[in-house]
Short mmCIF file of C-alpha atoms in Angstrom, two decimals:
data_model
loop_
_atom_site.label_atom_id
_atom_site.label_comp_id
_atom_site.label_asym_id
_atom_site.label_seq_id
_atom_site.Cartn_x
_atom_site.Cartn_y
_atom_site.Cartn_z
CA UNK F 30 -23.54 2.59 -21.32
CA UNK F 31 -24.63 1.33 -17.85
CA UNK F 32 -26.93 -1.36 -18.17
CA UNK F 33 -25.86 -2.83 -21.50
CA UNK F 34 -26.20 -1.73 -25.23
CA UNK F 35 -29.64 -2.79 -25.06
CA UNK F 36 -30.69 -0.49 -22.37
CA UNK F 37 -29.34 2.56 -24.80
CA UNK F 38 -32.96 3.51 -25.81
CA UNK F 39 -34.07 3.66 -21.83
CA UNK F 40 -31.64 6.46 -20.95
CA UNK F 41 -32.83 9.85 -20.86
CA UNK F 42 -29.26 11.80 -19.38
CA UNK F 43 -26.85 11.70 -18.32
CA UNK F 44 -24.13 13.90 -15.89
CA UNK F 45 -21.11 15.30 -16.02
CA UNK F 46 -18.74 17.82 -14.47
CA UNK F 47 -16.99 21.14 -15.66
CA UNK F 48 -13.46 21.47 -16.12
CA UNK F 49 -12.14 22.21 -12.89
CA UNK F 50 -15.25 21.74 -11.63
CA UNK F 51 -16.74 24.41 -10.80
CA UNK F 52 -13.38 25.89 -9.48
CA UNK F 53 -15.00 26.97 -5.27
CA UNK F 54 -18.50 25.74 -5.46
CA UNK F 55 -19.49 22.50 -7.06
CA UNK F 56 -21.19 22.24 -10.38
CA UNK F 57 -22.65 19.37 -12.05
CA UNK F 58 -24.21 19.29 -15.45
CA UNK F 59 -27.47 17.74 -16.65
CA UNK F 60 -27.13 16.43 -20.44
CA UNK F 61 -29.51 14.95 -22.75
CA UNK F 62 -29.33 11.89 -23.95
CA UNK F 63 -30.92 11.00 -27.43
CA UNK F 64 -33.09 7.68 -27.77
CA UNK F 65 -30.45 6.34 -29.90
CA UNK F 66 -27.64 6.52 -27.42
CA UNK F 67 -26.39 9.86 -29.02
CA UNK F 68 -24.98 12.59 -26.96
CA UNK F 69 -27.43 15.14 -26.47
CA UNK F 70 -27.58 19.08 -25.21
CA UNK F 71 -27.04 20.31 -22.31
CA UNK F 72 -30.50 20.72 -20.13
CA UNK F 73 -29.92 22.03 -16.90
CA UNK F 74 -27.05 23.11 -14.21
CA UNK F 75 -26.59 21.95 -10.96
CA UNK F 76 -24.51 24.45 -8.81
CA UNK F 77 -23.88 24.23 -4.81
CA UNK F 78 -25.16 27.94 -2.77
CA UNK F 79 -22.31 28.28 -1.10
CA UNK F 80 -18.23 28.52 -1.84
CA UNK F 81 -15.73 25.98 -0.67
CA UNK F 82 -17.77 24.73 2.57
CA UNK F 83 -19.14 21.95 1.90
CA UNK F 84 -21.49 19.71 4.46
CA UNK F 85 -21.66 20.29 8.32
CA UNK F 86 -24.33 19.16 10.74
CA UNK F 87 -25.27 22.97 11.35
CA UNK F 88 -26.97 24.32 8.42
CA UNK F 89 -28.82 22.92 5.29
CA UNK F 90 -26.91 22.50 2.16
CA UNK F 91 -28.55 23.81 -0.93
CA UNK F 92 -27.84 22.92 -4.91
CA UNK F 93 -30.11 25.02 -7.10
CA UNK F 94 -30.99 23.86 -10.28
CA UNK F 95 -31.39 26.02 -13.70
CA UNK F 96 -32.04 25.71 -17.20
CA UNK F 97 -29.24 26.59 -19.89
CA UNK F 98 -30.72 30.42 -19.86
CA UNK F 99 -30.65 30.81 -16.52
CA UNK F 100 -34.52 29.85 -15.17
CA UNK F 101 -35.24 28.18 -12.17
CA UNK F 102 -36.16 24.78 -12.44
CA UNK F 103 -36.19 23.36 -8.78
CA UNK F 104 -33.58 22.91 -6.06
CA UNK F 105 -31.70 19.98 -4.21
CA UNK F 106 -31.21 20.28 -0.06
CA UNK F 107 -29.19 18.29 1.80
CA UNK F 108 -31.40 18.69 5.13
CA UNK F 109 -30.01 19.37 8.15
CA UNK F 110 -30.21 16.88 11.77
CA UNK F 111 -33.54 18.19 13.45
CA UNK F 112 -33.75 16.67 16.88
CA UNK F 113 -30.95 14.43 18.87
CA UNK F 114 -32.33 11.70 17.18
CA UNK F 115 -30.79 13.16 13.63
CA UNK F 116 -27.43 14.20 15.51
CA UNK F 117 -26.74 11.11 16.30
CA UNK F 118 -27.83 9.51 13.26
CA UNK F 119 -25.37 12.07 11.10
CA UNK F 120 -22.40 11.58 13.97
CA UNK F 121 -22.20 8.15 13.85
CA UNK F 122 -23.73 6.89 9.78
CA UNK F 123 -23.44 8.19 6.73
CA UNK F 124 -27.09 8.18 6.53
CA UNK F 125 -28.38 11.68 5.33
CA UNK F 126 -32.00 13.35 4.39
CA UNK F 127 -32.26 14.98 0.91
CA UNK F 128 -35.10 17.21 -0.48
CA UNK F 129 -36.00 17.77 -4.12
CA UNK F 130 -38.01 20.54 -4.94
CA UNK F 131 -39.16 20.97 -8.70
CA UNK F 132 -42.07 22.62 -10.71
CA UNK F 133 -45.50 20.55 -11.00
CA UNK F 134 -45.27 21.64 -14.59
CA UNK F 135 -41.42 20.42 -15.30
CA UNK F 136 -41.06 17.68 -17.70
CA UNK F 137 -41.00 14.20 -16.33
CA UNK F 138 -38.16 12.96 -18.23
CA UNK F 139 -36.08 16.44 -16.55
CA UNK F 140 -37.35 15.41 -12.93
CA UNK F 141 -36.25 11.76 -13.20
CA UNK F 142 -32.67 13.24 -14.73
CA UNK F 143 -32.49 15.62 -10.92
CA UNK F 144 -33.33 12.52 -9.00
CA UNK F 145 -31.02 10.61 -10.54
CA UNK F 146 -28.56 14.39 -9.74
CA UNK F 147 -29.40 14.25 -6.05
CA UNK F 148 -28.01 10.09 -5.76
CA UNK F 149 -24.78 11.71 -7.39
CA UNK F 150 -24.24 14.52 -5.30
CA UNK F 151 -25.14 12.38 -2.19
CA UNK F 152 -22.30 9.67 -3.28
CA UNK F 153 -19.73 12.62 -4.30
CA UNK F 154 -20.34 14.64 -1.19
CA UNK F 155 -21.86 13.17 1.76
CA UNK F 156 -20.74 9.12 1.34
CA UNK F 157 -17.68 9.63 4.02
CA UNK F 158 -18.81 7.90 6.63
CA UNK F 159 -20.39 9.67 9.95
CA UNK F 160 -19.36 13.05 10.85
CA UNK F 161 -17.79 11.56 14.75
CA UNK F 162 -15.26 8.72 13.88
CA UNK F 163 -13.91 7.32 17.99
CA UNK F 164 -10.37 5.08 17.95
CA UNK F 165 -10.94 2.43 20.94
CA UNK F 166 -7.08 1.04 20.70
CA UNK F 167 -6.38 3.61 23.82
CA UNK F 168 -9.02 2.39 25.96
CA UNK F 169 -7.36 -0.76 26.32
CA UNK F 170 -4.39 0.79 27.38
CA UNK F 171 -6.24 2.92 30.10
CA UNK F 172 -6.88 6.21 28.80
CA UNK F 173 -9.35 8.44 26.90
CA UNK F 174 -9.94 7.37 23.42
CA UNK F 175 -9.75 9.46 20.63
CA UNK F 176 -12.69 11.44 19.02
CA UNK F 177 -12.09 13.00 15.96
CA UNK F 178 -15.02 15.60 14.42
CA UNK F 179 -15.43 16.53 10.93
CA UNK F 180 -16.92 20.40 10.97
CA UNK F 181 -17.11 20.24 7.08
CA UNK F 182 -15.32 19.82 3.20
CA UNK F 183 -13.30 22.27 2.24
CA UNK F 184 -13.87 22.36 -1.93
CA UNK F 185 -11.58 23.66 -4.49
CA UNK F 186 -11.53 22.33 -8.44
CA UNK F 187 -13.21 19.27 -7.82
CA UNK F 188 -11.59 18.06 -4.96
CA UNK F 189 -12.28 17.50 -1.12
CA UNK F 190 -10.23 18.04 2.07
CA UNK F 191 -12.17 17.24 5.04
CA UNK F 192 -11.45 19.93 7.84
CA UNK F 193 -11.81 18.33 11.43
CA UNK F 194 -10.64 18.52 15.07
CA UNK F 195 -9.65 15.80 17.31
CA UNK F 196 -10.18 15.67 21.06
CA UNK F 197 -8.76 12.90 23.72
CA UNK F 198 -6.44 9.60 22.71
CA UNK F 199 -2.49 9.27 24.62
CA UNK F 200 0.69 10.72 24.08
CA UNK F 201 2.63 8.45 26.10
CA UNK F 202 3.70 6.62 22.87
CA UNK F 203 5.48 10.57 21.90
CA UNK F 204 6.99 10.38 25.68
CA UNK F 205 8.72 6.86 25.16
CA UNK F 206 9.83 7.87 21.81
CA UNK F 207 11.26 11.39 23.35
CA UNK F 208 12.99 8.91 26.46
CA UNK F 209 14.45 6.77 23.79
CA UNK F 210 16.09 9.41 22.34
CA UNK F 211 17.58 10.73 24.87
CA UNK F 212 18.95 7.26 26.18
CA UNK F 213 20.78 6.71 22.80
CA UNK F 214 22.01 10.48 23.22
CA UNK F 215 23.22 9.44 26.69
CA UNK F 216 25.34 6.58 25.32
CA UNK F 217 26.56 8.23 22.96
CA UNK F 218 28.58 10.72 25.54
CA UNK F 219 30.23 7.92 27.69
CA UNK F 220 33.34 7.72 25.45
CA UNK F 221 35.76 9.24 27.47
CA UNK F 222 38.35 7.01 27.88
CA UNK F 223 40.13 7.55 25.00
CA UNK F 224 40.42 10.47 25.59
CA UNK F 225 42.94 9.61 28.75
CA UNK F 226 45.69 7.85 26.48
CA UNK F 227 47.56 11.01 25.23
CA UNK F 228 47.76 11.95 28.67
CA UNK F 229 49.93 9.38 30.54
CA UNK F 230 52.10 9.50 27.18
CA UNK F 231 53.98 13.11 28.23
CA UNK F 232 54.12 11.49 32.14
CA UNK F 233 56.93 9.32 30.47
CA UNK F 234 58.79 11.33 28.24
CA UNK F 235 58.93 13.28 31.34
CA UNK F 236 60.63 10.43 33.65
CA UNK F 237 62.67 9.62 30.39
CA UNK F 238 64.21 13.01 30.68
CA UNK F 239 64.65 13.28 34.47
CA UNK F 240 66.35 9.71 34.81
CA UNK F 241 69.32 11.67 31.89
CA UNK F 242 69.49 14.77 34.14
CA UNK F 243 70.77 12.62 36.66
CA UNK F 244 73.84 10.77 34.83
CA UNK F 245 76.10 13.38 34.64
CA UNK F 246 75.97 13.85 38.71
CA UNK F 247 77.27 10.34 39.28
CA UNK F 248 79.65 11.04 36.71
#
């Protein structure tokens, strides 16, 4: 366990993930964990409110939080930038701004289990660096660099494809490459002169034959 054998009697749960995990909206699980290092029962669920979007600087992502039967037992929101200050913070870190909301009346042990839930989904979901990414290597060449945006995650069975759009960088390098290929296609077609040989090849058979025409007249 992390920490050592010796910190077995410290843990209070620990978290795992469905099969398939969750298949379009991410689910985590809460589990017990006995004093004795046992595996316990399962305490809560940790599902996302919303299906295969995941992230995005636009709107607030929320992971509600239930018990086993179904009761509420507190939420986890990713918050969303409030002011320039926060755009620019999310474009260009990975720094983000979490808010746990749980009963007064919840057991301690359960609330220290969801904080230790929020670092998780924060690492799993949001630890991808800043939502702008900018390639320089074109402004040394003289041109625009490259900006590439990531709207959001798309999510399916546990795993993540970012979904993003790119504006500015140089296609001269596609240009050269296209001018390359046509200069090798242009050497390629000045082979002619082979093709001349079989021509001067009938010229003489046809002297050959004019040159015995003209025996039998000085015969």
């Amino acid at each position: 366990p992390p920490g050592g054998d010796g910190d077995a009697e410290r843990e209070i749960a620990y978290i795992t993930q469905p099969f398939l995990g969750g298949f379009l909206s991410p689910e985590l699980n809460v589990m017990d964990r006995n004093g004795d290092g046992d595996d316990g029962e399962q305490i809560a669920t940790i599902k996302a409110n919303g299906i295969c979007c995941i992230g995005g600087i636009c709107c607030d992502q929320t992971f509600n939080v239930t018990s086993p039967d179904g009761e509420y037992m507190g939420k986890i929101v990713k918050e969303a930038p409030e002011g320039i200050g926060d755009v620019l913070k999310e474009l260009a870190t990975d720094s983000d701004n979490f808010t746990m909301y749980v009963p007064k009346a919840l057991d301690t042990k359960k609330k220290a289990a969801m904080l230790g839930a929020l670092h998780l989904i924060d690492y799993m979901f949001f630890e991808q660096g800043g939502a702008a990414n900018v390639d320089l290597t074109d402004v040394m060449a003289g041109s625009f660099p490259e900006v590439t945006f990531k709207c959001c995650d798309l999510y399916c069975c546990g795993c993540l494809c970012p979904c993003t759009c790119t504006l500015g960088g140089n296609g001269d390098g596609d240009k050269e490459q296209d001018g390359g290929d046509e200069e090798r296609q242009g050497d390629g077609e000045e082979e002619p002169e082979g093709k001349e040989e079989p021509n001067e090849e009938p010229q003489e058979e046809v002297e050959e034959v004019a040159e015995d025409e003209e025996e039998p007249e000085e015969e």
